[in-house]
mmCIF file of C-alpha atoms in Angstrom:
data_model
loop_
_atom_site.group_PDB
_atom_site.id
_atom_site.type_symbol
_atom_site.label_atom_id
_atom_site.label_comp_id
_atom_site.label_asym_id
_atom_site.label_seq_id
_atom_site.Cartn_x
_atom_site.Cartn_y
_atom_site.Cartn_z
ATOM 1 C CA MET A 90 -0.003 0.090 0.127
ATOM 2 C CA ARG A 91 2.808 2.270 0.893
ATOM 3 C CA THR A 92 4.354 1.678 -2.441
ATOM 4 C CA ILE A 93 0.901 2.268 -4.319
ATOM 5 C CA VAL A 94 0.716 5.345 -2.489
ATOM 6 C CA LEU A 95 3.694 6.830 -3.335
ATOM 7 C CA LEU A 96 3.355 5.923 -6.845
ATOM 8 C CA VAL A 97 0.146 7.839 -6.970
ATOM 9 C CA TYR A 98 1.348 10.593 -5.227
ATOM 10 C CA PHE A 99 4.173 10.571 -7.815
ATOM 11 C CA LEU A 100 1.743 10.338 -10.738
ATOM 12 C CA ILE A 101 -0.346 13.294 -9.345
ATOM 13 C CA PHE A 102 2.920 15.615 -9.056
ATOM 14 C CA LEU A 103 4.152 14.560 -12.412
ATOM 15 C CA LEU A 104 0.507 15.448 -13.871
ATOM 16 C CA THR A 105 0.855 18.935 -11.888
ATOM 17 C CA ILE A 106 3.999 19.508 -13.310
ATOM 18 C CA ILE A 107 2.888 18.959 -16.671
ATOM 19 C CA ALA A 108 -0.590 21.054 -16.433
ATOM 20 C CA GLY A 109 1.311 23.432 -14.705
ATOM 21 C CA ARG A 110 3.471 23.586 -17.902
ATOM 22 C CA LYS A 111 1.021 23.796 -20.084
ATOM 23 C CA LEU A 112 -0.963 26.444 -18.400
ATOM 24 C CA ALA A 113 1.957 28.754 -18.105
ATOM 25 C CA TRP A 114 2.873 28.155 -21.819
ATOM 26 C CA ASN A 115 -0.603 28.889 -22.632
ATOM 27 C CA LEU A 116 -0.246 31.976 -20.700
ATOM 28 C CA THR A 117 3.034 32.966 -21.748
ATOM 29 C CA ARG A 118 2.993 32.142 -25.571
ATOM 30 C CA PRO A 119 0.798 35.112 -26.541
ATOM 31 C CA LEU A 120 2.840 37.244 -24.420
ATOM 32 C CA GLU A 121 6.041 36.408 -26.119
ATOM 33 C CA ILE A 122 4.517 36.679 -29.317
ATOM 34 C CA LEU A 123 3.096 40.342 -27.999
ATOM 35 C CA THR A 124 7.002 40.940 -27.086
ATOM 36 C CA GLN A 125 8.308 40.182 -30.294
ATOM 37 C CA GLU A 126 5.728 42.496 -32.246
ATOM 38 C CA ILE A 127 6.691 45.226 -29.875
ATOM 39 C CA LYS A 128 10.290 45.051 -30.867
ATOM 40 C CA GLN A 129 9.181 44.803 -34.075
ATOM 41 C CA ILE A 130 7.364 47.870 -33.810
ATOM 42 C CA GLU A 131 10.271 49.601 -31.724
ATOM 43 C CA SER A 132 12.599 49.112 -35.200
ATOM 44 C CA GLY A 133 10.080 51.184 -37.144
ATOM 45 C CA ASN A 134 8.346 48.331 -38.751
ATOM 46 C CA PHE A 135 4.661 48.724 -38.545
ATOM 47 C CA LYS A 136 3.660 46.201 -40.905
ATOM 48 C CA ILE A 137 2.429 43.204 -39.062
ATOM 49 C CA PRO A 138 1.521 40.186 -41.124
ATOM 50 C CA ASP A 139 -2.302 39.024 -40.731
ATOM 51 C CA ASN A 140 -1.106 35.804 -39.462
ATOM 52 C CA ALA A 141 0.978 37.145 -36.770
ATOM 53 C CA PHE A 142 -1.247 35.733 -33.896
ATOM 54 C CA THR A 143 -0.284 31.813 -34.556
ATOM 55 C CA GLU A 144 -2.257 30.443 -31.626
ATOM 56 C CA PRO A 145 -5.803 29.453 -31.985
ATOM 57 C CA GLU A 146 -8.029 32.409 -30.879
ATOM 58 C CA ARG A 147 -8.679 32.949 -27.648
ATOM 59 C CA HIS A 148 -11.435 34.853 -26.146
ATOM 60 C CA ASP A 149 -9.876 35.706 -22.573
ATOM 61 C CA GLU A 150 -8.157 38.691 -21.649
ATOM 62 C CA ILE A 151 -4.965 37.803 -23.508
ATOM 63 C CA GLY A 152 -6.665 37.386 -26.421
ATOM 64 C CA GLN A 153 -8.232 40.337 -26.658
ATOM 65 C CA LEU A 154 -5.393 42.266 -25.678
ATOM 66 C CA HIS A 155 -3.417 40.675 -28.325
ATOM 67 C CA ARG A 156 -6.191 41.361 -31.060
ATOM 68 C CA ASP A 157 -6.440 45.165 -29.377
ATOM 69 C CA PHE A 158 -2.903 45.847 -30.031
ATOM 70 C CA GLU A 159 -2.830 44.628 -33.489
ATOM 71 C CA ILE A 160 -5.737 46.973 -34.319
ATOM 72 C CA MET A 161 -3.911 49.842 -32.496
ATOM 73 C CA ILE A 162 -1.034 49.478 -34.668
ATOM 74 C CA ARG A 163 -2.451 49.119 -37.890
ATOM 75 C CA LYS A 164 -4.694 52.332 -37.381
ATOM 76 C CA ILE A 165 -1.295 53.929 -36.336
ATOM 77 C CA ASP A 166 0.248 52.551 -39.854
ATOM 78 C CA ALA A 167 -2.438 53.866 -41.544
ATOM 79 C CA LEU A 168 -2.386 57.255 -40.217
ATOM 80 C CA ILE A 169 1.402 57.287 -40.827
ATOM 81 C CA GLU A 170 0.968 56.275 -44.243
ATOM 82 C CA GLU A 171 -1.940 58.814 -44.699
ATOM 83 C CA ASN A 172 0.377 61.574 -43.435
ATOM 84 C CA TYR A 173 3.171 60.794 -45.273
ATOM 85 C CA ILE A 174 0.597 61.198 -48.717
ATOM 86 C CA LYS A 175 -0.718 64.472 -47.600
ATOM 87 C CA GLN A 176 3.079 65.627 -46.732
ATOM 88 C CA ILE A 177 3.821 64.883 -50.506
ATOM 89 C CA VAL A 178 0.765 66.128 -51.729
ATOM 90 C CA LEU A 179 1.800 69.280 -49.881
ATOM 91 C CA LYS A 180 5.224 69.608 -51.286
ATOM 92 C CA ASP A 181 3.938 69.133 -54.667
ATOM 93 C CA ALA A 182 1.464 72.153 -54.148
ATOM 94 C CA GLN A 183 4.282 74.366 -52.763
ATOM 95 C CA LEU A 184 6.687 73.584 -55.622
ATOM 96 C CA ARG A 185 3.618 74.156 -58.104
ATOM 97 C CA ALA A 186 2.842 77.343 -56.161
ATOM 98 C CA LEU A 187 6.372 78.751 -56.646
ATOM 99 C CA GLN A 188 6.274 77.599 -60.342
ATOM 100 C CA ALA A 189 3.204 79.805 -60.588
ATOM 101 C CA GLN A 190 4.495 82.921 -59.092
ATOM 102 C CA ILE A 191 4.502 84.898 -62.137
ATOM 103 C CA ASN A 192 3.408 88.517 -61.572
ATOM 104 C CA PRO A 193 0.666 89.021 -63.584
ATOM 105 C CA HIS A 194 1.272 92.655 -63.772
ATOM 106 C CA PHE A 195 4.078 92.028 -65.804
ATOM 107 C CA LEU A 196 1.637 89.951 -68.128
ATOM 108 C CA TYR A 197 -1.015 92.550 -68.651
ATOM 109 C CA ASN A 198 1.695 95.255 -69.146
ATOM 110 C CA THR A 199 3.549 93.114 -71.751
ATOM 111 C CA LEU A 200 0.284 92.229 -73.950
ATOM 112 C CA GLU A 201 -0.430 96.146 -73.418
ATOM 113 C CA THR A 202 2.494 96.719 -75.345
ATOM 114 C CA ILE A 203 2.133 94.367 -77.698
ATOM 115 C CA ASN A 204 -1.057 95.570 -78.310
ATOM 116 C CA TRP A 205 -0.060 99.446 -78.899
ATOM 117 C CA MET A 206 2.742 98.219 -81.164
ATOM 118 C CA ALA A 207 -0.193 95.975 -83.229
ATOM 119 C CA LYS A 208 -2.440 99.250 -83.233
ATOM 120 C CA VAL A 209 0.398 101.623 -84.544
ATOM 121 C CA ASN A 210 1.417 99.094 -87.488
ATOM 122 C CA HIS A 211 -2.544 99.011 -88.092
ATOM 123 C CA GLN A 212 -2.332 95.209 -87.408
ATOM 124 C CA GLU A 213 -6.261 95.007 -86.298
ATOM 125 C CA ASP A 214 -6.227 91.117 -86.282
ATOM 126 C CA ILE A 215 -3.183 90.967 -83.807
ATOM 127 C CA SER A 216 -4.627 93.823 -81.658
ATOM 128 C CA ARG A 217 -7.867 91.880 -81.165
ATOM 129 C CA MET A 218 -6.227 88.672 -80.282
ATOM 130 C CA VAL A 219 -3.975 90.461 -77.872
ATOM 131 C CA GLU A 220 -7.110 91.874 -75.969
ATOM 132 C CA ALA A 221 -8.827 89.012 -75.860
ATOM 133 C CA LEU A 222 -5.905 86.783 -74.673
ATOM 134 C CA GLY A 223 -5.512 89.491 -72.175
ATOM 135 C CA THR A 224 -9.280 89.187 -70.974
ATOM 136 C CA LEU A 225 -9.065 85.752 -70.820
ATOM 137 C CA LEU A 226 -5.945 85.438 -68.781
ATOM 138 C CA ARG A 227 -7.076 88.240 -66.382
ATOM 139 C CA GLY A 228 -10.372 86.121 -65.784
ATOM 140 C CA ALA A 229 -8.425 82.952 -65.140
ATOM 141 C CA ILE A 230 -6.069 83.987 -62.807
ATOM 142 C CA SER A 231 -8.328 86.341 -60.770
ATOM 143 C CA LYS A 232 -9.025 84.993 -57.088
ATOM 144 C CA GLU A 233 -12.859 84.852 -57.530
ATOM 145 C CA SER A 234 -14.144 81.619 -57.460
ATOM 146 C CA VAL A 235 -17.887 82.706 -58.852
ATOM 147 C CA ILE A 236 -18.944 85.226 -61.237
ATOM 148 C CA ARG A 237 -21.703 87.154 -62.877
ATOM 149 C CA LEU A 238 -22.985 85.090 -65.974
ATOM 150 C CA GLU A 239 -22.161 88.132 -68.062
ATOM 151 C CA GLU A 240 -18.449 87.971 -66.834
ATOM 152 C CA GLU A 241 -18.376 84.334 -68.017
ATOM 153 C CA ILE A 242 -19.717 84.948 -71.462
ATOM 154 C CA ARG A 243 -17.232 87.915 -71.892
ATOM 155 C CA LEU A 244 -14.253 85.339 -71.154
ATOM 156 C CA LEU A 245 -15.948 82.513 -73.314
ATOM 157 C CA GLU A 246 -16.223 84.993 -76.084
ATOM 158 C CA SER A 247 -12.637 86.253 -75.868
ATOM 159 C CA TYR A 248 -11.433 82.644 -76.220
ATOM 160 C CA ILE A 249 -13.768 82.244 -79.526
ATOM 161 C CA VAL A 250 -12.281 85.453 -80.978
ATOM 162 C CA ILE A 251 -8.594 83.396 -80.943
ATOM 163 C CA GLN A 252 -10.302 80.374 -81.947
ATOM 164 C CA LYS A 253 -11.961 81.847 -84.839
ATOM 165 C CA PHE A 254 -8.477 83.342 -85.934
ATOM 166 C CA ARG A 255 -7.285 79.978 -86.013
ATOM 167 C CA TYR A 256 -9.943 78.100 -87.540
ATOM 168 C CA ASP A 257 -11.611 80.990 -89.464
ATOM 169 C CA LYS A 258 -14.695 79.949 -91.246
ATOM 170 C CA LYS A 259 -14.408 76.254 -89.969
ATOM 171 C CA LEU A 260 -15.805 77.259 -86.718
ATOM 172 C CA ASP A 261 -19.437 78.733 -86.850
ATOM 173 C CA PHE A 262 -19.964 79.641 -82.804
ATOM 174 C CA GLN A 263 -23.519 80.169 -81.945
ATOM 175 C CA LEU A 264 -24.667 82.268 -78.577
ATOM 176 C CA TYR A 265 -27.613 83.860 -77.233
ATOM 177 C CA VAL A 266 -28.013 85.168 -73.680
ATOM 178 C CA PRO A 267 -31.273 86.559 -72.413
ATOM 179 C CA ASP A 268 -30.286 90.153 -70.399
ATOM 180 C CA THR A 269 -32.765 88.660 -67.732
ATOM 181 C CA LEU A 270 -29.948 85.857 -66.817
ATOM 182 C CA LYS A 271 -26.845 87.739 -67.235
ATOM 183 C CA ASP A 272 -27.039 88.519 -63.326
ATOM 184 C CA LEU A 273 -26.731 84.874 -62.272
ATOM 185 C CA LYS A 274 -23.971 83.548 -60.560
ATOM 186 C CA ILE A 275 -22.030 80.957 -62.023
ATOM 187 C CA PRO A 276 -18.614 79.053 -61.001
ATOM 188 C CA LYS A 277 -15.574 80.743 -62.898
ATOM 189 C CA LEU A 278 -14.610 78.974 -66.400
ATOM 190 C CA THR A 279 -17.516 76.819 -66.636
ATOM 191 C CA LEU A 280 -18.757 77.221 -70.238
ATOM 192 C CA GLN A 281 -15.017 78.098 -71.859
ATOM 193 C CA PRO A 282 -13.202 74.410 -70.918
ATOM 194 C CA ILE A 283 -16.606 72.872 -72.104
ATOM 195 C CA VAL A 284 -16.215 74.695 -75.603
ATOM 196 C CA GLU A 285 -12.839 73.846 -75.538
ATOM 197 C CA ASN A 286 -13.689 70.318 -75.376
ATOM 198 C CA SER A 287 -15.851 70.684 -78.285
ATOM 199 C CA ILE A 288 -13.036 72.036 -80.208
ATOM 200 C CA ASN A 289 -10.533 69.514 -79.376
ATOM 201 C CA TYR A 290 -12.801 66.292 -79.681
ATOM 202 C CA GLY A 291 -15.183 67.814 -82.681
ATOM 203 C CA LEU A 292 -13.651 70.515 -84.545
ATOM 204 C CA GLU A 293 -10.239 69.160 -85.007
ATOM 205 C CA LYS A 294 -11.255 66.092 -86.331
ATOM 206 C CA MET A 295 -13.664 67.196 -88.954
ATOM 207 C CA LEU A 296 -13.043 68.122 -92.550
ATOM 208 C CA GLY A 297 -16.036 70.543 -93.037
ATOM 209 C CA THR A 298 -17.249 73.104 -90.511
ATOM 210 C CA CYS A 299 -17.793 72.394 -86.926
ATOM 211 C CA CYS A 300 -21.076 74.330 -85.360
ATOM 212 C CA ILE A 301 -20.671 74.780 -81.622
ATOM 213 C CA ARG A 302 -24.142 76.289 -80.022
ATOM 214 C CA VAL A 303 -24.411 77.485 -76.798
ATOM 215 C CA SER A 304 -28.040 77.505 -75.347
ATOM 216 C CA PHE A 305 -29.604 78.555 -72.384
ATOM 217 C CA VAL A 306 -33.480 77.243 -71.161
ATOM 218 C CA GLN A 307 -35.136 78.727 -68.309
ATOM 219 C CA MET A 308 -36.257 76.275 -66.305
ATOM 220 C CA PRO A 309 -38.974 76.580 -63.527
ATOM 221 C CA ASP A 310 -36.337 76.528 -60.309
ATOM 222 C CA PHE A 311 -33.152 76.179 -62.257
ATOM 223 C CA LEU A 312 -31.274 77.314 -65.522
ATOM 224 C CA ASP A 313 -30.511 74.600 -68.119
ATOM 225 C CA ILE A 314 -26.882 75.308 -70.321
ATOM 226 C CA THR A 315 -26.389 73.115 -73.353
ATOM 227 C CA ILE A 316 -23.225 73.277 -75.301
ATOM 228 C CA GLU A 317 -23.490 71.191 -78.453
ATOM 229 C CA ASP A 318 -21.635 70.608 -81.646
ATOM 230 C CA ASN A 319 -22.340 68.525 -84.510
ATOM 231 C CA GLY A 320 -18.567 66.811 -84.708
ATOM 232 C CA PRO A 321 -17.919 63.273 -85.000
ATOM 233 C CA GLY A 322 -19.330 62.146 -81.599
ATOM 234 C CA ILE A 323 -17.580 60.400 -78.984
ATOM 235 C CA ASP A 324 -17.752 56.436 -78.481
ATOM 236 C CA PRO A 325 -19.453 55.261 -74.966
ATOM 237 C CA GLU A 326 -16.144 54.150 -73.526
ATOM 238 C CA THR A 327 -14.725 57.524 -73.707
ATOM 239 C CA VAL A 328 -17.260 59.212 -72.688
ATOM 240 C CA LYS A 329 -17.565 57.636 -69.578
ATOM 241 C CA LYS A 330 -13.513 58.498 -69.130
ATOM 242 C CA MET A 331 -14.450 62.473 -69.758
ATOM 243 C CA ASN A 332 -17.474 61.735 -66.919
ATOM 244 C CA GLU A 333 -15.270 60.088 -64.471
ATOM 245 C CA GLY A 334 -12.186 62.599 -65.269
ATOM 246 C CA GLN A 335 -9.735 59.728 -66.435
ATOM 247 C CA ILE A 336 -9.065 61.999 -69.615
ATOM 248 C CA LYS A 337 -5.934 64.357 -69.211
ATOM 249 C CA PRO A 338 -7.860 67.626 -70.040
ATOM 250 C CA ASN A 339 -6.282 70.283 -72.313
ATOM 251 C CA GLY A 340 -6.176 74.214 -72.150
ATOM 252 C CA PHE A 341 -6.316 75.353 -68.807
ATOM 253 C CA GLY A 342 -6.465 72.031 -67.169
ATOM 254 C CA ILE A 343 -10.207 72.284 -66.263
ATOM 255 C CA GLY A 344 -11.658 69.102 -67.352
ATOM 256 C CA LEU A 345 -15.742 68.042 -67.301
ATOM 257 C CA LYS A 346 -15.403 66.324 -63.732
ATOM 258 C CA ASN A 347 -13.739 69.110 -62.088
ATOM 259 C CA ILE A 348 -16.541 71.704 -63.239
ATOM 260 C CA ASP A 349 -18.874 69.258 -62.070
ATOM 261 C CA ASP A 350 -17.192 68.974 -59.005
ATOM 262 C CA ARG A 351 -17.396 72.562 -58.351
ATOM 263 C CA ILE A 352 -21.266 72.891 -59.065
ATOM 264 C CA LYS A 353 -21.883 70.557 -56.547
ATOM 265 C CA LEU A 354 -19.725 71.770 -53.955
ATOM 266 C CA LEU A 355 -21.298 75.439 -54.569
ATOM 267 C CA PHE A 356 -24.889 74.447 -55.298
ATOM 268 C CA GLY A 357 -25.892 70.809 -54.203
ATOM 269 C CA ASN A 358 -25.886 67.413 -55.823
ATOM 270 C CA ARG A 359 -28.810 68.055 -58.070
ATOM 271 C CA TYR A 360 -26.878 70.352 -60.255
ATOM 272 C CA GLY A 361 -23.911 69.666 -62.156
ATOM 273 C CA VAL A 362 -22.810 68.546 -65.302
ATOM 274 C CA HIS A 363 -23.994 65.793 -67.750
ATOM 275 C CA ILE A 364 -22.515 64.752 -71.126
ATOM 276 C CA SER A 365 -23.790 62.569 -73.945
ATOM 277 C CA SER A 366 -22.655 61.942 -77.382
ATOM 278 C CA GLU A 367 -22.766 58.999 -80.095
ATOM 279 C CA VAL A 368 -20.685 57.905 -82.703
ATOM 280 C CA GLY A 369 -21.458 60.456 -86.030
ATOM 281 C CA ARG A 370 -24.198 62.306 -84.072
ATOM 282 C CA GLY A 371 -22.475 64.902 -82.254
ATOM 283 C CA THR A 372 -21.678 65.887 -78.772
ATOM 284 C CA LYS A 373 -23.937 67.442 -75.954
ATOM 285 C CA VAL A 374 -23.032 68.880 -72.580
ATOM 286 C CA ARG A 375 -25.707 70.154 -70.452
ATOM 287 C CA VAL A 376 -24.946 72.295 -67.182
ATOM 288 C CA THR A 377 -27.582 72.828 -64.565
ATOM 289 C CA ILE A 378 -27.009 75.840 -62.100
ATOM 290 C CA PRO A 379 -29.611 77.275 -59.585
ATOM 291 C CA TYR A 380 -31.211 80.842 -60.007
ATOM 292 C CA THR A 381 -28.749 82.831 -57.569
ATOM 293 C CA ARG A 382 -27.796 86.401 -57.930
ATOM 294 C CA GLY A 383 -26.321 87.120 -54.237
ATOM 295 C CA ASP A 384 -23.273 85.825 -52.841
ATOM 296 C CA VAL A 385 -22.408 82.181 -52.983
ATOM 297 C CA ASP A 386 -20.509 80.290 -50.097
ATOM 298 C CA VAL A 387 -19.316 76.734 -50.298
ATOM 299 C CA GLN A 388 -22.067 75.291 -48.794
ATOM 300 C CA GLY A 389 -24.271 76.655 -51.433
ATOM 301 C CA ALA A 390 -26.125 79.323 -49.404
ATOM 302 C CA ALA A 391 -26.822 82.485 -51.319
ATOM 303 C CA GLY A 392 -27.088 85.781 -49.989
#
């Protein structure tokens, strides 16, 4: 009996040691993995693999601690990456701002000098082009983001003056604006880039005359502006890319997506730009804006 009792005690002692080691391993192993991840983060590596916690998923406090730690690290890594991207964009914007620091008065004075020389030498065509370019340039770099429709039309007509000298009779431009609408507010450089797209995608691909017509329709609660041409039209895939802003714009670098975003930002999502086109049947771009005559803030409130 003594031998049996000693043997039983020995087996109980042995099982206690095995169970204790197993319990200690279950408690310390996740903490060791967590310690390894902390050391990895100390070295500056925030990329924790998805399978870093190789133990079976635990539902106790240790498992929760491990999961919360990994969630925290991934959020920190995402914030660091986001901040890094913002810093790159900021540096790029600063570089572009430095590149664009040209005194506008120097450009105006230069154009005035060219205009004066053209008039002295009786070069009326050159004088008209210089005056149109000056008007277009002043409007493009002015600080106002929303202007009267009459001023927007003046910018558009200045652009057409220049293009008329280039394309002559190949360009047939038609425009009529009721006087009752000229005081409406519109985001600056809304119409000119769209007409420029009509020239780039329509007129330049035609052998005959390209007719571009800008019309205004007074709807009950908004203004419907249509810019249409009789060009070769655009295939559906290109139309989709233009609506999504995937095609790099020409001219002043203002694409249809940019115009649509500015209108929605100022006046709301119910307004904006819509383009439709069929191959061989021309292209039509509709711009819808509200009847706003006062000051406009970025939330679309009119004063």
